[in-house]
Amino acid sequence: MENALRLLFRPGDTFEVRALGATVPGWRTPHTEAGYFNYDSIEDVPAAISALALYTGVYVTINPVAPALLARANKRLTAAQRGAATSDGDILRRQWLFLDVDPDRPSGISATQAEKDYAHTVATGLRNTLAARGWPEPIEVDSGNGFYLLYRVDLPADDGGLVHRILKSCASMADTDTVHIDTAVANAARIARIPGTWNRKGDNLPDRPHRKAAIINAPFPLVPVSQDLLETLAGPKVTPPKKVHTIKQDIPGNKPGDIYNQRGDLAELLTNHGWQPVGETQGNQLWRRPGKEGGNHSATWNGDVFYVFSSNAQPFEPNRGYSAFGAYTLLEHDGDARAAAQAL
């Protein structure tokens, strides 16, 4: 664990450690424990994690955070306060491109060995494809159920969407029907599982066991990916057409769905149905589906379209956008648009 953290960080760096589904002596209700450490206190991290009675997963911010955050919980883990997690604005710079290759399966359970083996095949194929394009070797991590490829980069925290474009490009090259590259991990404050810690999703069954994350390859020296290679893979930045906002009159004859799209409070609707707001990036609100305690966001809302990525966010379908009225219809009226219109 210490060696892994010394690979991820440099002298002077500060980072957050976050344990999800954690219990501690005297407090057996699962909750989130978090704290901040710097490079000089890396040796304190294993002891802090060992003090937990149990956890489902322990993560670290892969990019360095503002040293002032040490004042929240200095070199220790404590119950996380609402709204006190590291945000994108707390990140000093991006020093890792994080490619997360994971097999599809129902939420909250471990992968089978066959699912994991196939994810490894996909991750290896993606690594080889990038190598053929001149990319250096990454750090390769077995996350327990899937695999990470971590490429050293040197980018500002606000990268203008470059990392997201790269993830989408990698997904288009490597995604299969059952293994996907996660395109939702582009934000600067992204967390990744710490090698040397357990991945405990669901029950520990013979065919879907709990496993420890581990580094499987760490090249030396670690060569950063050049800006040219990053830009070439990302492709040109597409500027969306400027929106022309029109004001519709609330007069008889307007459809209820149109009026709801203009005036409906989607945030209130989602919150009432167990969705959780987890931040905002590039004008998009980030939402996490009901029942998900941490990790990636499940959907985005830009004021016009509620776009759902998750395959476990029923009644929504994955990789599909919904208007505010469409979301209201599904959540409040089981998809019956006529009943939803009548209710409005």
CSV table of C-alpha atoms in Angstrom, one decimal:
chain,number,residue,atom,x,y,z
A,1,MET,CA,0.0,0.0,0.0
A,2,GLU,CA,2.8,2.5,0.9
A,3,ASN,CA,4.7,1.7,-2.2
A,4,ALA,CA,1.6,2.2,-4.3
A,5,LEU,CA,1.0,5.6,-2.8
A,6,ARG,CA,4.6,6.6,-3.4
A,7,LEU,CA,4.1,5.8,-7.0
A,8,LEU,CA,1.0,7.9,-7.2
A,9,PHE,CA,2.3,11.0,-5.4
A,10,ARG,CA,5.4,13.2,-5.3
A,11,PRO,CA,7.1,14.9,-2.4
A,12,GLY,CA,5.0,17.9,-1.4
A,13,ASP,CA,1.7,16.3,-2.5
A,14,THR,CA,-1.4,16.2,-0.3
A,15,PHE,CA,-4.3,13.7,-1.0
A,16,GLU,CA,-7.6,12.5,0.5
A,17,VAL,CA,-8.2,8.9,1.6
A,18,ARG,CA,-11.8,7.9,1.7
A,19,ALA,CA,-13.3,4.6,3.0
A,20,LEU,CA,-16.8,3.8,1.9
A,21,GLY,CA,-19.2,1.5,3.8
A,22,ALA,CA,-16.9,1.8,6.8
A,23,THR,CA,-17.5,0.7,10.4
A,24,VAL,CA,-15.4,1.5,13.4
A,25,PRO,CA,-15.3,0.1,17.0
A,26,GLY,CA,-18.4,1.5,18.7
A,27,TRP,CA,-20.1,2.5,15.5
A,28,ARG,CA,-21.3,-0.4,13.5
A,29,THR,CA,-23.5,1.5,11.1
A,30,PRO,CA,-21.7,1.7,7.7
A,31,HIS,CA,-20.7,5.2,6.8
A,32,THR,CA,-17.9,7.1,5.0
A,33,GLU,CA,-14.6,7.8,6.8
A,34,ALA,CA,-12.2,10.3,5.3
A,35,GLY,CA,-9.0,12.1,6.0
A,36,TYR,CA,-6.0,13.9,4.5
A,37,PHE,CA,-2.4,12.9,4.3
A,38,ASN,CA,0.7,14.2,2.5
A,39,TYR,CA,3.7,12.5,1.0
A,40,ASP,CA,5.6,12.7,4.2
A,41,SER,CA,2.8,10.9,6.1
A,42,ILE,CA,2.2,8.1,3.7
A,43,GLU,CA,3.4,5.6,6.3
A,44,ASP,CA,0.5,6.6,8.5
A,45,VAL,CA,-2.2,5.5,5.9
A,46,PRO,CA,-2.0,1.7,6.5
A,47,ALA,CA,-2.5,2.2,10.3
A,48,ALA,CA,-5.4,4.5,9.7
A,49,ILE,CA,-7.1,2.0,7.5
A,50,SER,CA,-6.3,-0.9,9.8
A,51,ALA,CA,-8.2,0.9,12.6
A,52,LEU,CA,-11.4,0.4,10.7
A,53,ALA,CA,-13.5,-2.5,11.7
A,54,LEU,CA,-14.7,-3.1,8.1
A,55,TYR,CA,-15.1,-1.3,4.8
A,56,THR,CA,-16.4,-2.0,1.4
A,57,GLY,CA,-13.7,0.0,-0.4
A,58,VAL,CA,-10.9,2.5,0.3
A,59,TYR,CA,-10.1,5.1,-2.3
A,60,VAL,CA,-7.7,8.0,-2.8
A,61,THR,CA,-7.8,11.2,-4.9
A,62,ILE,CA,-5.4,10.4,-7.7
A,63,ASN,CA,-4.6,14.1,-8.2
A,64,PRO,CA,-3.0,16.3,-5.5
A,65,VAL,CA,-5.3,18.5,-3.4
A,66,ALA,CA,-4.7,21.9,-1.7
A,67,PRO,CA,-2.5,21.3,1.4
A,68,ALA,CA,-4.9,23.5,3.4
A,69,LEU,CA,-7.4,20.5,3.4
A,70,LEU,CA,-5.2,18.8,5.9
A,71,ALA,CA,-7.0,20.9,8.5
A,72,ARG,CA,-10.2,18.9,7.9
A,73,ALA,CA,-8.6,15.7,9.3
A,74,ASN,CA,-4.9,15.7,9.5
A,75,LYS,CA,-3.2,12.3,9.0
A,76,ARG,CA,-6.3,10.5,10.3
A,77,LEU,CA,-9.6,9.1,9.2
A,78,THR,CA,-12.8,10.4,10.7
A,79,ALA,CA,-16.5,10.3,9.9
A,80,ALA,CA,-17.0,12.4,6.8
A,81,GLN,CA,-19.0,15.5,7.1
A,82,ARG,CA,-21.7,16.3,4.5
A,83,GLY,CA,-20.3,18.5,1.8
A,84,ALA,CA,-16.7,18.1,3.0
A,85,ALA,CA,-15.4,15.7,0.4
A,86,THR,CA,-12.7,17.0,-2.0
A,87,SER,CA,-14.2,18.9,-4.9
A,88,ASP,CA,-12.8,19.6,-8.4
A,89,GLY,CA,-11.9,23.1,-7.2
A,90,ASP,CA,-9.6,21.7,-4.5
A,91,ILE,CA,-7.4,19.9,-7.1
A,92,LEU,CA,-4.1,21.6,-7.9
A,93,ARG,CA,-3.3,19.9,-11.1
A,94,ARG,CA,-3.9,16.6,-13.0
A,95,GLN,CA,-1.0,14.2,-12.9
A,96,TRP,CA,-2.9,11.0,-13.8
A,97,LEU,CA,-5.1,9.9,-16.7
A,98,PHE,CA,-7.3,7.3,-15.2
A,99,LEU,CA,-8.7,4.6,-17.5
A,100,ASP,CA,-11.1,2.3,-15.6
A,101,VAL,CA,-11.9,-1.0,-17.4
A,102,ASP,CA,-14.7,-2.9,-15.7
A,103,PRO,CA,-17.0,-5.8,-16.6
A,104,ASP,CA,-20.7,-5.3,-16.7
A,105,ARG,CA,-22.7,-7.0,-14.0
A,106,PRO,CA,-25.5,-6.2,-11.6
A,107,SER,CA,-24.7,-3.3,-9.2
A,108,GLY,CA,-23.2,-4.1,-5.8
A,109,ILE,CA,-21.6,-7.5,-6.5
A,110,SER,CA,-18.2,-8.8,-7.3
A,111,ALA,CA,-17.1,-10.0,-10.7
A,112,THR,CA,-16.7,-13.7,-11.5
A,113,GLN,CA,-13.2,-14.8,-12.6
A,114,ALA,CA,-14.4,-15.1,-16.2
A,115,GLU,CA,-15.8,-11.6,-16.2
A,116,LYS,CA,-12.6,-10.3,-14.7
A,117,ASP,CA,-10.4,-12.2,-17.2
A,118,TYR,CA,-12.3,-10.7,-20.1
A,119,ALA,CA,-11.9,-7.2,-18.6
A,120,HIS,CA,-8.1,-7.9,-18.4
A,121,THR,CA,-8.1,-8.9,-22.1
A,122,VAL,CA,-9.8,-5.6,-23.0
A,123,ALA,CA,-7.5,-3.6,-20.8
A,124,THR,CA,-4.4,-5.2,-22.3
A,125,GLY,CA,-5.8,-4.6,-25.8
A,126,LEU,CA,-6.3,-0.9,-25.1
A,127,ARG,CA,-2.8,-0.6,-23.6
A,128,ASN,CA,-1.4,-2.2,-26.7
A,129,THR,CA,-3.4,0.0,-29.0
A,130,LEU,CA,-2.2,3.1,-27.3
A,131,ALA,CA,1.4,1.8,-27.3
A,132,ALA,CA,1.2,1.4,-31.1
A,133,ARG,CA,0.3,5.1,-31.2
A,134,GLY,CA,3.5,6.0,-29.3
A,135,TRP,CA,2.1,6.1,-25.8
A,136,PRO,CA,4.4,5.1,-22.9
A,137,GLU,CA,3.7,2.3,-20.5
A,138,PRO,CA,1.1,2.9,-17.8
A,139,ILE,CA,0.9,1.7,-14.2
A,140,GLU,CA,-1.5,-1.3,-14.4
A,141,VAL,CA,-3.7,-2.0,-11.4
A,142,ASP,CA,-5.9,-5.0,-10.6
A,143,SER,CA,-8.8,-3.2,-8.9
A,144,GLY,CA,-10.3,-6.5,-7.6
A,145,ASN,CA,-13.1,-6.7,-10.2
A,146,GLY,CA,-11.6,-4.9,-13.1
A,147,PHE,CA,-8.4,-3.1,-14.1
A,148,TYR,CA,-7.0,0.5,-14.1
A,149,LEU,CA,-4.5,1.9,-16.6
A,150,LEU,CA,-2.9,5.0,-15.0
A,151,TYR,CA,-0.9,7.2,-17.4
A,152,ARG,CA,1.3,10.0,-16.1
A,153,VAL,CA,0.2,13.4,-17.4
A,154,ASP,CA,0.8,17.1,-16.6
A,155,LEU,CA,-2.4,19.0,-17.1
A,156,PRO,CA,-4.3,21.8,-15.3
A,157,ALA,CA,-7.1,20.8,-13.1
A,158,ASP,CA,-9.5,22.6,-15.5
A,159,ASP,CA,-8.5,20.8,-18.7
A,160,GLY,CA,-11.3,22.2,-20.9
A,161,GLY,CA,-12.8,18.7,-21.3
A,162,LEU,CA,-9.6,17.1,-22.8
A,163,VAL,CA,-9.7,14.1,-20.4
A,164,HIS,CA,-13.4,13.5,-21.1
A,165,ARG,CA,-12.7,13.5,-24.8
A,166,ILE,CA,-9.9,11.0,-24.3
A,167,LEU,CA,-12.0,8.7,-22.3
A,168,LYS,CA,-14.7,8.7,-25.0
A,169,SER,CA,-12.1,8.0,-27.6
A,170,CYS,CA,-10.8,5.0,-25.6
A,171,ALA,CA,-14.3,3.7,-25.1
A,172,SER,CA,-15.0,3.9,-28.8
A,173,MET,CA,-11.9,1.8,-29.5
A,174,ALA,CA,-12.2,-0.8,-26.7
A,175,ASP,CA,-15.7,-1.1,-25.4
A,176,THR,CA,-17.4,-4.5,-25.9
A,177,ASP,CA,-20.9,-5.8,-25.1
A,178,THR,CA,-19.8,-6.8,-21.6
A,179,VAL,CA,-16.8,-4.6,-20.7
A,180,HIS,CA,-16.7,-0.9,-20.8
A,181,ILE,CA,-14.2,1.9,-20.2
A,182,ASP,CA,-15.8,4.3,-17.7
A,183,THR,CA,-16.2,7.7,-19.4
A,184,ALA,CA,-17.6,9.3,-16.2
A,185,VAL,CA,-14.3,9.4,-14.3
A,186,ALA,CA,-13.0,12.6,-16.1
A,187,ASN,CA,-13.4,15.0,-13.2
A,188,ALA,CA,-10.3,16.3,-11.5
A,189,ALA,CA,-11.3,15.1,-8.0
A,190,ARG,CA,-11.8,11.5,-9.1
A,191,ILE,CA,-11.0,8.8,-6.6
A,192,ALA,CA,-9.6,5.4,-7.3
A,193,ARG,CA,-9.2,2.3,-5.2
A,194,ILE,CA,-5.9,2.0,-3.3
A,195,PRO,CA,-3.8,-1.0,-4.2
A,196,GLY,CA,-3.4,-3.2,-1.2
A,197,THR,CA,-7.0,-2.7,0.1
A,198,TRP,CA,-10.0,-5.0,-0.2
A,199,ASN,CA,-12.7,-4.7,-2.8
A,200,ARG,CA,-15.8,-5.9,-0.9
A,201,LYS,CA,-18.9,-5.7,-3.1
A,202,GLY,CA,-21.9,-7.7,-2.0
A,203,ASP,CA,-21.5,-11.0,-0.2
A,204,ASN,CA,-18.2,-13.0,-0.4
A,205,LEU,CA,-19.3,-16.0,-2.6
A,206,PRO,CA,-17.1,-18.7,-4.1
A,207,ASP,CA,-17.9,-17.6,-7.7
A,208,ARG,CA,-17.9,-13.8,-6.8
A,209,PRO,CA,-15.3,-13.4,-4.1
A,210,HIS,CA,-14.0,-10.3,-2.4
A,211,ARG,CA,-10.4,-9.5,-3.7
A,212,LYS,CA,-7.6,-7.2,-2.9
A,213,ALA,CA,-6.5,-4.5,-5.3
A,214,ALA,CA,-2.9,-4.8,-6.5
A,215,ILE,CA,-0.4,-3.2,-8.8
A,216,ILE,CA,0.5,-5.7,-11.5
A,217,ASN,CA,2.9,-3.5,-13.5
A,218,ALA,CA,4.8,-0.3,-12.7
A,219,PRO,CA,7.3,0.8,-15.4
A,220,PHE,CA,10.5,2.5,-14.5
A,221,PRO,CA,11.1,5.2,-15.4
A,222,LEU,CA,7.5,6.4,-15.7
A,223,VAL,CA,7.3,8.5,-18.8
A,224,PRO,CA,4.5,11.1,-19.1
A,225,VAL,CA,2.2,11.2,-22.1
A,226,SER,CA,3.0,14.2,-24.3
A,227,GLN,CA,0.5,16.9,-24.9
A,228,ASP,CA,0.5,16.1,-28.6
A,229,LEU,CA,-0.4,12.4,-28.0
A,230,LEU,CA,-3.2,13.4,-25.7
A,231,GLU,CA,-4.6,16.0,-28.1
A,232,THR,CA,-4.4,13.6,-31.1
A,233,LEU,CA,-6.3,10.9,-29.2
A,234,ALA,CA,-8.9,13.3,-27.9
A,235,GLY,CA,-9.6,14.7,-31.4
A,236,PRO,CA,-10.9,18.2,-32.1
A,237,LYS,CA,-13.0,20.0,-29.5
A,238,VAL,CA,-16.5,20.3,-30.7
A,239,THR,CA,-18.2,23.5,-29.8
A,240,PRO,CA,-22.0,23.0,-29.4
A,241,PRO,CA,-24.2,25.5,-31.3
A,242,LYS,CA,-25.2,28.5,-29.4
A,243,LYS,CA,-28.6,28.0,-27.8
A,244,VAL,CA,-31.4,30.4,-28.7
A,245,HIS,CA,-33.6,30.7,-25.7
A,246,THR,CA,-37.3,31.5,-26.3
A,247,ILE,CA,-39.9,32.4,-23.8
A,248,LYS,CA,-43.2,30.5,-24.1
A,249,GLN,CA,-46.4,32.0,-22.8
A,250,ASP,CA,-48.3,30.0,-20.3
A,251,ILE,CA,-51.6,30.2,-22.2
A,252,PRO,CA,-54.3,27.7,-22.8
A,253,GLY,CA,-53.2,25.2,-25.5
A,254,ASN,CA,-49.7,24.8,-24.3
A,255,LYS,CA,-49.1,21.1,-23.5
A,256,PRO,CA,-48.6,20.3,-19.8
A,257,GLY,CA,-45.3,18.6,-20.7
A,258,ASP,CA,-44.0,21.7,-22.4
A,259,ILE,CA,-44.9,23.8,-19.4
A,260,TYR,CA,-43.3,21.3,-17.0
A,261,ASN,CA,-40.1,21.3,-19.1
A,262,GLN,CA,-40.0,25.1,-18.7
A,263,ARG,CA,-40.9,25.3,-15.0
A,264,GLY,CA,-40.5,21.9,-13.5
A,265,ASP,CA,-38.0,21.5,-10.6
A,266,LEU,CA,-36.0,18.4,-11.7
A,267,ALA,CA,-33.7,18.6,-8.6
A,268,GLU,CA,-36.7,18.4,-6.3
A,269,LEU,CA,-38.2,15.5,-8.2
A,270,LEU,CA,-34.9,13.5,-8.3
A,271,THR,CA,-34.2,14.2,-4.6
A,272,ASN,CA,-37.7,13.0,-3.7
A,273,HIS,CA,-37.0,9.7,-5.4
A,274,GLY,CA,-33.6,9.1,-3.7
A,275,TRP,CA,-31.2,10.6,-6.2
A,276,GLN,CA,-28.2,12.5,-4.8
A,277,PRO,CA,-26.5,15.6,-6.2
A,278,VAL,CA,-22.8,15.0,-6.1
A,279,GLY,CA,-21.3,18.1,-7.8
A,280,GLU,CA,-21.2,20.0,-11.1
A,281,THR,CA,-18.7,20.2,-14.0
A,282,GLN,CA,-18.7,22.2,-17.2
A,283,GLY,CA,-22.3,23.3,-16.6
A,284,ASN,CA,-23.7,19.8,-15.9
A,285,GLN,CA,-25.1,18.8,-12.6
A,286,LEU,CA,-23.9,15.4,-11.5
A,287,TRP,CA,-26.4,13.0,-9.9
A,288,ARG,CA,-25.9,9.6,-8.2
A,289,ARG,CA,-28.7,7.0,-8.4
A,290,PRO,CA,-30.6,5.7,-5.4
A,291,GLY,CA,-28.8,3.1,-3.4
A,292,LYS,CA,-25.3,4.0,-4.6
A,293,GLU,CA,-23.0,5.1,-1.8
A,294,GLY,CA,-20.0,6.4,-3.7
A,295,GLY,CA,-18.0,6.1,-6.9
A,296,ASN,CA,-19.0,7.6,-10.2
A,297,HIS,CA,-22.1,9.7,-10.8
A,298,SER,CA,-24.9,8.0,-12.6
A,299,ALA,CA,-26.4,10.8,-14.7
A,300,THR,CA,-26.0,14.5,-15.7
A,301,TRP,CA,-28.5,17.4,-16.0
A,302,ASN,CA,-27.7,20.4,-18.1
A,303,GLY,CA,-31.0,22.2,-17.7
A,304,ASP,CA,-32.5,20.5,-20.8
A,305,VAL,CA,-31.5,16.9,-20.8
A,306,PHE,CA,-31.2,14.4,-17.9
A,307,TYR,CA,-28.7,11.9,-19.4
A,308,VAL,CA,-28.5,8.6,-17.6
A,309,PHE,CA,-25.3,6.5,-17.9
A,310,SER,CA,-26.0,3.8,-15.3
A,311,SER,CA,-27.5,0.5,-16.2
A,312,ASN,CA,-28.9,0.2,-12.6
A,313,ALA,CA,-31.0,3.3,-12.4
A,314,GLN,CA,-34.4,1.9,-13.1
A,315,PRO,CA,-36.9,3.0,-14.4
A,316,PHE,CA,-34.4,4.9,-16.6
A,317,GLU,CA,-32.6,3.2,-19.4
A,318,PRO,CA,-28.9,3.5,-19.7
A,319,ASN,CA,-27.1,5.8,-22.1
A,320,ARG,CA,-30.3,7.7,-22.8
A,321,GLY,CA,-31.4,11.3,-22.4
A,322,TYR,CA,-34.7,12.5,-20.8
A,323,SER,CA,-36.5,15.8,-20.7
A,324,ALA,CA,-37.8,17.0,-17.3
A,325,PHE,CA,-41.3,15.8,-18.2
A,326,GLY,CA,-39.9,12.5,-19.4
A,327,ALA,CA,-38.3,12.0,-16.0
A,328,TYR,CA,-41.4,13.1,-14.2
A,329,THR,CA,-43.5,10.6,-16.2
A,330,LEU,CA,-41.3,7.7,-15.4
A,331,LEU,CA,-40.8,8.5,-11.7
A,332,GLU,CA,-44.3,9.6,-10.8
A,333,HIS,CA,-46.6,7.8,-13.3
A,334,ASP,CA,-44.7,4.6,-14.4
A,335,GLY,CA,-44.1,6.0,-17.9
A,336,ASP,CA,-47.8,6.8,-18.6
A,337,ALA,CA,-47.5,10.2,-20.3
A,338,ARG,CA,-51.2,10.7,-20.5
A,339,ALA,CA,-51.6,10.2,-16.8
A,340,ALA,CA,-48.7,12.5,-16.1
A,341,ALA,CA,-50.2,15.2,-18.3
A,342,GLN,CA,-53.5,14.9,-16.7
A,343,ALA,CA,-51.9,15.2,-13.2
A,344,LEU,CA,-50.1,18.4,-14.3
